[in-house]
Amino acid sequence: MAKSWFSMRASAGGDIPSGFALYNMLDRHPAKKIVTVDGLAASMASVIAMAGDEIVMPSNSMLMIHNPWGAVNGDSETLISFGEALAKMRDTIAETYVARSGQPMDDVLTMMSRETWLSAQEAVDMGFADRVEEPRKMAARVNTSRFLNTPLALRKMAVDFKPRSFDDIAAKVWGHGV
């Protein structure tokens, strides 16, 4: 069987239906899928990562899970309908995490309600990933301001590094310019 590889660089997530379309596409691909979370797989990006046959996380990467959320305008029936849809999406996302991790549904739902950030080792220990590898220096900048419980270390990384050029990024990643 051919081996395939998919890298999750630094993603704060995205649209749930689009995310599940990508998850399903990866999941049904016949090759062995090795997903590498090089920086951050948050929200829907963490669900997409679950499609991997093997999930690898450098020790300085993170995985974040939380309840889906959104906004809608309309009357009470529209708001109730949207709330019901969010609950269904939450359950589908939780089922995906449970299938991959082996964690009990109630534990996963609690983690999602609390917006849980997992280090690479925590993700492995809990079954959300398979192995930790040597770290890569993070060069990507991701906006985590929309999340409630972003760890301080990750917030500082996102704020402190503001590259002005590709040379700045190369120096951060490889320790020298191009």
XYZ file of N, CA, C and O in Angstrom:
712
model
N 0.843 -1.177 0.000
C 0.000 0.000 0.000
C 0.887 1.238 0.000
O 1.848 1.333 0.750
N 0.552 2.188 -0.830
C 1.303 3.439 -0.897
C 1.128 4.225 0.395
O 0.088 4.183 1.028
N 2.183 4.945 0.774
C 2.136 5.764 1.972
C 1.824 7.199 1.571
O 2.317 7.702 0.585
N 0.981 7.832 2.342
C 0.610 9.204 2.081
C 0.951 10.026 3.308
O 1.100 9.489 4.402
N 1.082 11.316 3.164
C 1.466 12.176 4.263
C 0.653 13.447 4.183
O 0.404 13.971 3.100
N 0.215 13.939 5.315
C -0.555 15.172 5.374
C -0.042 15.984 6.542
O 0.044 15.473 7.650
N 0.332 17.222 6.330
C 0.871 18.058 7.385
C -0.123 19.139 7.781
O -0.669 19.837 6.937
N -0.359 19.254 9.060
C -1.200 20.305 9.626
C -0.227 21.335 10.193
O 0.321 21.146 11.272
N 0.060 22.375 9.454
C 1.093 23.340 9.860
C 0.695 24.093 11.115
O 1.249 23.892 12.166
N -0.227 24.991 11.017
C -0.711 25.766 12.162
C -2.108 26.231 11.791
O -2.289 27.247 11.146
N -3.090 25.458 12.183
C -4.454 25.773 11.802
C -5.329 25.951 13.022
O -5.380 25.088 13.900
N -6.024 27.078 13.060
C -6.971 27.355 14.138
C -8.341 26.756 13.831
O -9.280 26.946 14.586
N -8.449 26.012 12.742
C -9.703 25.328 12.435
C -10.457 25.988 11.300
O -9.873 26.653 10.457
N -11.769 25.787 11.296
C -12.568 26.353 10.222
C -13.969 25.786 10.195
O -14.467 25.252 11.191
N -14.573 25.875 9.065
C -15.954 25.486 8.831
C -16.150 23.984 9.057
O -15.394 23.167 8.533
N -17.169 23.616 9.830
C -17.385 22.209 10.181
C -17.738 21.344 8.968
O -17.099 20.302 8.764
N -18.726 21.704 8.146
C -19.014 20.839 6.984
C -17.817 20.678 6.043
O -17.543 19.574 5.567
N -17.092 21.755 5.793
C -15.903 21.653 4.936
C -14.841 20.791 5.597
O -14.163 19.995 4.933
N -14.695 20.935 6.903
C -13.727 20.125 7.637
C -14.062 18.647 7.576
O -13.177 17.803 7.398
N -15.353 18.313 7.736
C -15.729 16.905 7.646
C -15.591 16.380 6.223
O -15.283 15.194 6.029
N -15.768 17.236 5.226
C -15.539 16.797 3.844
C -14.072 16.404 3.671
O -13.763 15.356 3.081
N -13.157 17.207 4.203
C -11.735 16.892 4.111
C -11.406 15.651 4.945
O -10.678 14.758 4.489
N -11.957 15.560 6.157
C -11.753 14.382 6.998
C -12.199 13.119 6.249
O -11.468 12.128 6.200
N -13.407 13.144 5.685
C -13.947 11.967 4.983
C -13.098 11.592 3.771
O -12.868 10.409 3.505
N -12.629 12.600 3.039
C -11.790 12.341 1.875
C -10.494 11.649 2.299
O -10.088 10.650 1.699
N -9.861 12.172 3.346
C -8.634 11.553 3.833
C -8.900 10.169 4.404
O -8.155 9.222 4.152
N -9.975 10.037 5.167
C -10.293 8.779 5.834
C -10.508 7.639 4.847
O -10.090 6.516 5.090
N -11.157 7.921 3.732
C -11.447 6.829 2.790
C -10.323 6.585 1.792
O -10.368 5.617 1.039
N -9.301 7.431 1.792
C -8.165 7.205 0.886
C -7.471 5.908 1.285
O -7.209 5.673 2.461
N -7.146 5.042 0.312
C -6.616 3.720 0.649
C -5.173 3.703 1.161
O -4.754 2.730 1.773
N -4.420 4.776 0.941
C -3.027 4.786 1.395
C -2.957 4.899 2.914
O -3.912 5.313 3.567
N -1.824 4.538 3.468
C -1.587 4.770 4.885
C -1.353 6.264 5.059
O -0.462 6.837 4.435
N -2.176 6.890 5.901
C -2.097 8.332 6.087
C -1.316 8.664 7.345
O -1.678 8.237 8.428
N -0.232 9.413 7.181
C 0.561 9.881 8.307
C 0.324 11.384 8.415
O 0.719 12.150 7.541
N -0.351 11.788 9.479
C -0.654 13.200 9.705
C 0.390 13.740 10.678
O 0.600 13.168 11.748
N 1.023 14.844 10.311
C 1.980 15.506 11.188
C 1.415 16.858 11.587
O 1.091 17.673 10.725
N 1.269 17.067 12.880
C 0.805 18.350 13.404
C 2.064 19.152 13.716
O 2.674 18.981 14.759
N 2.479 20.010 12.786
C 3.742 20.723 12.937
C 3.674 21.921 13.872
O 4.701 22.370 14.348
N 2.507 22.440 14.144
C 2.400 23.592 15.038
C 1.173 23.478 15.918
O 1.249 23.180 17.100
N 0.021 23.683 15.307
C -1.238 23.662 16.045
C -2.325 23.055 15.175
O -2.472 23.412 14.015
N -3.063 22.137 15.754
C -4.292 21.635 15.135
C -5.398 21.942 16.131
O -5.555 21.254 17.135
N -6.116 23.019 15.882
C -7.158 23.472 16.803
C -8.519 23.361 16.136
O -8.642 23.436 14.916
N -9.532 23.146 16.964
C -10.906 23.178 16.502
C -11.107 22.132 15.394
O -10.751 20.976 15.564
N -11.653 22.523 14.260
C -11.935 21.559 13.195
C -10.656 20.942 12.633
O -10.666 19.798 12.166
N -9.539 21.657 12.702
C -8.272 21.082 12.237
C -7.889 19.861 13.063
O -7.314 18.909 12.541
N -8.241 19.864 14.353
C -7.939 18.691 15.178
C -8.801 17.505 14.773
O -8.368 16.357 14.879
N -10.015 17.768 14.303
C -10.881 16.688 13.816
C -10.298 16.102 12.531
O -10.210 14.881 12.374
N -9.884 16.960 11.614
C -9.290 16.502 10.354
C -8.074 15.621 10.633
O -7.887 14.581 9.997
N -7.273 16.006 11.619
C -6.082 15.222 11.960
C -6.438 13.791 12.353
O -5.659 12.863 12.123
N -7.624 13.594 12.918
C -8.041 12.262 13.369
C -8.190 11.269 12.222
O -8.298 10.068 12.444
N -8.168 11.742 10.970
C -8.266 10.853 9.816
C -6.971 10.088 9.578
O -6.947 9.139 8.793
N -5.913 10.465 10.256
C -4.635 9.803 10.053
C -4.603 8.396 10.615
O -5.160 8.133 11.682
N -3.942 7.509 9.904
C -3.665 6.180 10.445
C -2.602 6.296 11.529
O -2.543 5.498 12.447
N -1.760 7.297 11.360
C -0.742 7.620 12.360
C -0.720 9.132 12.496
O -0.702 9.852 11.493
N -0.737 9.607 13.737
C -0.682 11.046 13.995
C 0.589 11.314 14.780
O 0.801 10.761 15.859
N 1.444 12.150 14.197
C 2.752 12.466 14.764
C 2.748 13.932 15.170
O 2.295 14.797 14.406
N 3.243 14.215 16.365
C 3.302 15.595 16.844
C 4.699 15.898 17.381
O 5.150 15.228 18.310
N 5.390 16.877 16.804
C 6.623 17.333 17.438
C 6.303 17.801 18.861
O 5.184 18.230 19.143
N 7.274 17.732 19.734
C 7.012 18.021 21.146
C 6.572 19.462 21.408
O 6.011 19.740 22.459
N 6.782 20.354 20.468
C 6.344 21.737 20.673
C 5.041 22.055 19.934
O 4.671 23.214 19.783
N 4.331 21.034 19.499
C 3.043 21.260 18.829
C 1.908 21.033 19.819
O 2.111 20.479 20.906
N 0.710 21.481 19.439
C -0.452 21.356 20.314
C -1.681 20.947 19.523
O -1.769 21.180 18.318
N -2.645 20.379 20.254
C -3.939 19.981 19.707
C -4.996 20.598 20.622
O -4.854 20.538 21.841
N -6.014 21.224 20.057
C -7.067 21.836 20.863
C -8.421 21.329 20.408
O -8.700 21.264 19.215
N -9.263 20.954 21.396
C -10.623 20.534 21.095
C -11.590 21.404 21.881
O -11.299 21.825 23.002
N -12.733 21.700 21.270
C -13.753 22.509 21.932
C -15.102 22.275 21.265
O -15.197 21.639 20.218
N -16.147 22.797 21.893
C -17.486 22.708 21.312
C -17.581 23.609 20.088
O -16.994 24.699 20.076
N -18.333 23.201 19.091
C -18.541 24.087 17.940
C -19.381 25.287 18.360
O -20.169 25.210 19.308
N -19.173 26.386 17.658
C -19.982 27.563 17.930
C -20.174 28.344 16.648
O -19.503 28.113 15.653
N -21.132 29.237 16.700
C -21.437 30.055 15.536
C -22.448 31.110 15.906
O -22.785 31.281 17.079
N -22.928 31.798 14.933
C -23.891 32.865 15.155
C -24.978 32.792 14.091
O -24.727 32.336 12.966
N -26.160 33.231 14.464
C -27.275 33.233 13.535
C -28.221 34.370 13.920
O -28.313 34.746 15.090
N -28.868 34.908 12.944
C -29.911 35.913 13.171
C -31.246 35.304 12.811
O -31.341 34.505 11.883
N -32.270 35.683 13.522
C -33.595 35.186 13.174
C -34.524 35.142 14.365
O -34.206 35.626 15.452
N -35.654 34.528 14.135
C -36.656 34.427 15.197
C -36.312 33.264 16.134
O -35.302 32.581 15.961
N -37.167 33.036 17.139
C -36.883 32.015 18.142
C -36.776 30.628 17.525
O -35.952 29.813 17.959
N -37.583 30.346 16.520
C -37.515 29.030 15.876
C -36.176 28.831 15.161
O -35.602 27.747 15.183
N -35.687 29.883 14.533
C -34.390 29.819 13.858
C -33.280 29.588 14.870
O -32.386 28.763 14.642
N -33.342 30.310 15.995
C -32.310 30.157 17.023
C -32.334 28.752 17.634
O -31.287 28.148 17.862
N -33.517 28.231 17.893
C -33.638 26.876 18.435
C -33.097 25.860 17.433
O -32.339 24.943 17.794
N -33.445 26.021 16.175
C -32.978 25.116 15.132
C -31.451 25.144 15.038
O -30.803 24.095 14.905
N -30.878 26.341 15.118
C -29.424 26.465 15.056
C -28.780 25.792 16.260
O -27.767 25.093 16.128
N -29.356 25.974 17.432
C -28.843 25.313 18.631
C -28.880 23.800 18.508
O -27.945 23.104 18.918
N -29.957 23.287 17.949
C -30.062 21.830 17.735
C -29.007 21.351 16.735
O -28.412 20.283 16.921
N -28.777 22.139 15.699
C -27.752 21.773 14.710
C -26.365 21.771 15.349
O -25.557 20.862 15.098
N -26.075 22.777 16.196
C -24.780 22.815 16.879
C -24.598 21.593 17.780
O -23.503 21.018 17.851
N -25.668 21.180 18.472
C -25.585 20.004 19.345
C -25.286 18.751 18.521
O -24.493 17.899 18.940
N -25.904 18.636 17.348
C -25.633 17.486 16.478
C -24.188 17.504 15.979
O -23.514 16.463 15.926
N -23.703 18.701 15.605
C -22.308 18.812 15.162
C -21.360 18.451 16.305
O -20.367 17.746 16.094
N -21.659 18.946 17.520
C -20.838 18.612 18.683
C -20.757 17.099 18.868
O -19.684 16.540 19.076
N -21.903 16.427 18.783
C -21.927 14.977 18.979
C -21.132 14.248 17.897
O -20.418 13.278 18.198
N -21.227 14.701 16.657
C -20.479 14.077 15.568
C -18.977 14.275 15.760
O -18.188 13.347 15.550
N -18.596 15.474 16.162
C -17.178 15.749 16.429
C -16.697 14.869 17.581
O -15.631 14.239 17.498
N -17.479 14.795 18.659
C -17.097 13.986 19.821
C -16.955 12.515 19.438
O -16.015 11.838 19.884
N -17.863 12.007 18.610
C -17.777 10.609 18.159
C -16.471 10.356 17.407
O -15.871 9.278 17.530
N -16.028 11.346 16.636
C -14.772 11.220 15.898
C -13.598 11.134 16.864
O -12.709 10.287 16.705
N -13.582 11.991 17.888
C -12.513 11.947 18.890
C -12.543 10.629 19.669
O -11.501 10.042 19.951
N -13.732 10.170 20.044
C -13.871 8.922 20.800
C -13.358 7.743 19.973
O -12.618 6.892 20.482
N -13.737 7.692 18.699
C -13.311 6.587 17.829
C -11.790 6.540 17.724
O -11.184 5.464 17.693
N -11.149 7.686 17.655
C -9.690 7.743 17.498
C -8.969 7.489 18.816
O -7.989 6.757 18.877
N -9.450 8.127 19.887
C -8.710 8.121 21.154
C -9.056 6.954 22.067
O -8.240 6.560 22.897
N -10.281 6.442 21.953
C -10.732 5.426 22.890
C -11.183 5.993 24.221
O -11.537 5.254 25.138
N -11.179 7.314 24.343
C -11.643 7.965 25.571
C -13.159 7.814 25.682
O -13.857 7.785 24.663
N -13.699 7.767 26.891
C -15.149 7.698 27.060
C -15.837 8.965 26.529
O -15.287 10.066 26.638
N -17.024 8.797 25.979
C -17.776 9.926 25.416
C -17.941 11.056 26.437
O -17.745 12.226 26.102
N -18.309 10.738 27.656
C -18.503 11.789 28.663
C -17.228 12.583 28.913
O -17.278 13.806 29.078
N -16.087 11.917 28.916
C -14.810 12.612 29.112
C -14.506 13.540 27.943
O -14.057 14.680 28.132
N -14.753 13.062 26.735
C -14.491 13.884 25.544
C -15.424 15.095 25.539
O -14.988 16.223 25.275
N -16.686 14.896 25.842
C -17.632 16.030 25.882
C -17.219 17.053 26.937
O -17.330 18.265 26.707
N -16.727 16.587 28.077
C -16.244 17.508 29.112
C -15.032 18.282 28.608
O -14.939 19.504 28.789
N -14.095 17.580 27.968
C -12.914 18.253 27.416
C -13.320 19.306 26.392
O -12.767 20.413 26.371
N -14.279 18.968 25.547
C -14.740 19.910 24.529
C -15.401 21.122 25.188
O -15.165 22.261 24.774
N -16.207 20.903 26.208
C -16.890 22.012 26.891
C -15.900 22.961 27.557
O -16.160 24.155 27.673
N -14.772 22.419 27.987
C -13.760 23.232 28.679
C -12.754 23.872 27.741
O -11.871 24.596 28.199
N -12.852 23.597 26.433
C -11.829 24.021 25.464
C -10.467 23.554 25.952
O -9.734 24.273 26.608
N -10.128 22.337 25.637
C -8.926 21.684 26.153
C -7.771 21.767 25.163
O -7.920 21.399 23.998
N -6.638 22.245 25.660
C -5.402 22.331 24.887
C -4.483 21.210 25.335
O -4.169 21.098 26.525
N -4.035 20.378 24.404
C -3.183 19.241 24.718
C -1.791 19.436 24.138
O -1.642 19.766 22.957
N -0.793 19.235 24.973
C 0.576 19.179 24.460
C 0.702 17.904 23.628
O -0.168 17.023 23.674
N 1.793 17.778 22.915
C 2.003 16.575 22.105
C 1.985 15.330 22.992
O 1.341 14.333 22.656
N 2.673 15.381 24.122
C 2.726 14.211 25.002
C 1.350 13.899 25.584
O 0.959 12.736 25.679
N 0.599 14.927 25.965
C -0.755 14.699 26.479
C -1.639 14.070 25.402
O -2.435 13.171 25.690
N -1.502 14.549 24.168
C -2.298 13.992 23.073
C -1.981 12.509 22.875
O -2.888 11.697 22.677
N -0.710 12.142 22.950
C -0.324 10.738 22.826
C -0.865 9.937 24.008
O -1.453 8.870 23.840
N -0.669 10.465 25.219
C -1.113 9.749 26.419
C -2.618 9.485 26.409
O -3.074 8.478 26.939
N -3.378 10.382 25.784
C -4.832 10.246 25.767
C -5.356 9.577 24.499
O -6.557 9.424 24.332
N -4.468 9.196 23.570
C -4.884 8.485 22.369
C -5.266 9.357 21.188
O -5.705 8.849 20.159
N -5.080 10.671 21.300
C -5.390 11.571 20.186
C -4.250 11.619 19.162
O -4.428 12.144 18.067
N -3.090 11.126 19.528
C -1.936 11.062 18.626
C -1.164 9.790 18.959
O -1.397 9.169 20.003
N -0.238 9.412 18.068
C 0.486 8.162 18.232
C 1.903 8.314 18.763
O 2.390 7.451 19.473
N 2.578 9.387 18.367
C 3.949 9.530 18.859
C 4.388 10.986 18.820
O 3.874 11.793 18.045
N 5.348 11.260 19.690
C 5.971 12.580 19.775
C 7.330 12.461 19.107
O 8.043 11.480 19.295
N 7.672 13.471 18.298
C 8.998 13.487 17.676
C 9.736 14.747 18.087
O 9.173 15.617 18.757
N 10.978 14.833 17.692
C 11.792 15.999 18.013
C 11.093 17.271 17.517
O 10.442 17.254 16.471
N 11.254 18.351 18.247
C 10.516 19.571 17.905
C 11.029 20.264 16.657
O 12.176 20.142 16.278
N 10.129 20.972 16.059
C 10.429 21.892 14.972
C 10.207 23.286 15.549
O 9.285 23.489 16.328
N 11.007 24.220 15.159
C 10.769 25.587 15.612
C 9.562 26.137 14.884
O 9.467 26.013 13.671
N 8.656 26.745 15.626
C 7.446 27.293 15.013
C 7.775 28.592 14.295
O 8.394 29.478 14.868
N 7.359 28.678 13.046
C 7.577 29.897 12.284
C 6.252 30.527 11.902
O 6.189 31.695 11.606
N 5.193 29.761 11.925
C 3.889 30.280 11.526
C 3.297 31.111 12.648
O 3.566 30.898 13.814
N 2.488 32.063 12.282
C 1.790 32.878 13.255
C 0.317 32.574 13.089
O -0.226 32.642 11.998
N -0.339 32.229 14.183
C -1.748 31.885 14.129
C -2.497 32.751 15.128
O -2.008 33.015 16.224
N -3.640 33.237 14.717
C -4.457 34.079 15.581
C -5.311 33.187 16.474
O -6.223 32.523 16.005
N -5.019 33.177 17.754
C -5.769 32.364 18.709
C -6.686 33.222 19.575
O -7.229 32.735 20.564
N -6.889 34.476 19.218
C -7.669 35.390 20.059
C -9.132 34.988 20.190
O -9.792 35.379 21.141
N -9.652 34.186 19.284
C -11.061 33.804 19.364
C -11.307 32.681 20.361
O -12.440 32.374 20.678
N -10.235 32.058 20.876
C -10.397 30.975 21.839
C -10.343 31.517 23.260
O -9.727 32.545 23.527
N -10.946 30.802 24.177
C -11.054 31.256 25.563
C -9.852 30.899 26.420
O -9.479 31.661 27.303
N -9.244 29.744 26.208
C -8.241 29.225 27.128
C -6.894 28.954 26.480
O -6.222 28.000 26.836
N -6.498 29.790 25.524
C -5.213 29.604 24.863
C -4.092 29.662 25.898
O -4.011 30.623 26.661
N -3.226 28.641 25.951
C -2.121 28.667 26.917
C -1.237 29.891 26.701
O -1.005 30.318 25.566
N -0.738 30.445 27.792
C 0.086 31.652 27.748
C 1.295 31.475 26.829
O 1.627 32.366 26.051
N 1.947 30.324 26.898
C 3.135 30.102 26.068
C 2.805 30.209 24.589
O 3.572 30.777 23.806
N 1.646 29.693 24.178
C 1.252 29.775 22.772
C 0.869 31.209 22.407
O 1.214 31.686 21.334
N 0.190 31.919 23.297
C -0.153 33.328 23.024
C 1.111 34.146 22.848
O 1.203 34.982 21.959
N 2.119 33.903 23.689
C 3.377 34.643 23.568
C 4.078 34.335 22.252
O 4.606 35.226 21.607
N 4.070 33.056 21.834
C 4.696 32.694 20.560
C 4.031 33.431 19.414
O 4.683 33.931 18.510
N 2.705 33.501 19.448
C 1.968 34.136 18.363
C 2.212 35.632 18.333
O 2.226 36.244 17.280
N 2.448 36.247 19.498
C 2.615 37.693 19.572
C 4.058 38.109 19.391
O 4.361 39.090 18.726
N 4.985 37.357 19.977
C 6.380 37.784 20.013
C 7.107 37.687 18.681
O 8.041 38.418 18.440
N 6.699 36.779 17.814
C 7.415 36.610 16.561
C 6.643 37.277 15.432
O 5.569 36.837 15.075
N 7.214 38.356 14.904
C 6.590 39.092 13.810
C 7.621 39.249 12.695
O 8.352 40.228 12.659
N 7.698 38.268 11.801
C 8.713 38.332 10.755
C 8.461 39.492 9.791
O 7.329 39.817 9.482
N 9.555 40.098 9.360
C 9.469 41.172 8.375
C 9.849 40.680 6.984
O 9.619 41.347 5.999
N 10.464 39.496 6.934
C 10.910 38.960 5.653
C 11.038 37.449 5.759
O 10.994 36.878 6.857
N 11.265 36.814 4.606
C 11.510 35.380 4.595
C 12.785 35.061 5.366
O 12.883 34.031 6.019
N 13.788 35.951 5.309
C 15.027 35.732 6.058
C 14.757 35.655 7.555
O 15.386 34.862 8.261
N 13.828 36.476 8.049
C 13.466 36.414 9.472
C 12.887 35.046 9.818
O 13.195 34.461 10.861
N 12.039 34.529 8.932
C 11.441 33.213 9.163
C 12.523 32.135 9.121
O 12.579 31.260 9.985
N 13.405 32.186 8.117
C 14.480 31.206 8.005
C 15.364 31.232 9.227
O 15.770 30.185 9.748
N 15.674 32.431 9.728
C 16.508 32.535 10.918
C 15.824 31.912 12.122
O 16.462 31.245 12.946
N 14.521 32.083 12.232
C 13.772 31.499 13.354
C 13.713 29.975 13.242
O 13.879 29.277 14.229
N 13.510 29.483 12.037
C 13.346 28.041 11.842
C 14.692 27.327 11.824
O 14.880 26.323 12.510
N 15.637 27.823 11.033
C 16.897 27.112 10.821
C 18.085 27.731 11.543
O 19.196 27.212 11.476
N 17.881 28.862 12.176
C 18.960 29.494 12.912
C 19.882 30.353 12.039
O 20.918 30.792 12.480
N 19.500 30.580 10.785
C 20.282 31.414 9.882
C 19.405 31.913 8.754
O 18.326 31.401 8.526
N 19.888 32.902 8.047
C 19.162 33.423 6.896
C 19.329 32.501 5.690
O 20.066 31.521 5.740
N 18.664 32.858 4.594
C 18.743 32.050 3.394
C 19.964 32.425 2.592
O 20.384 33.516 2.513
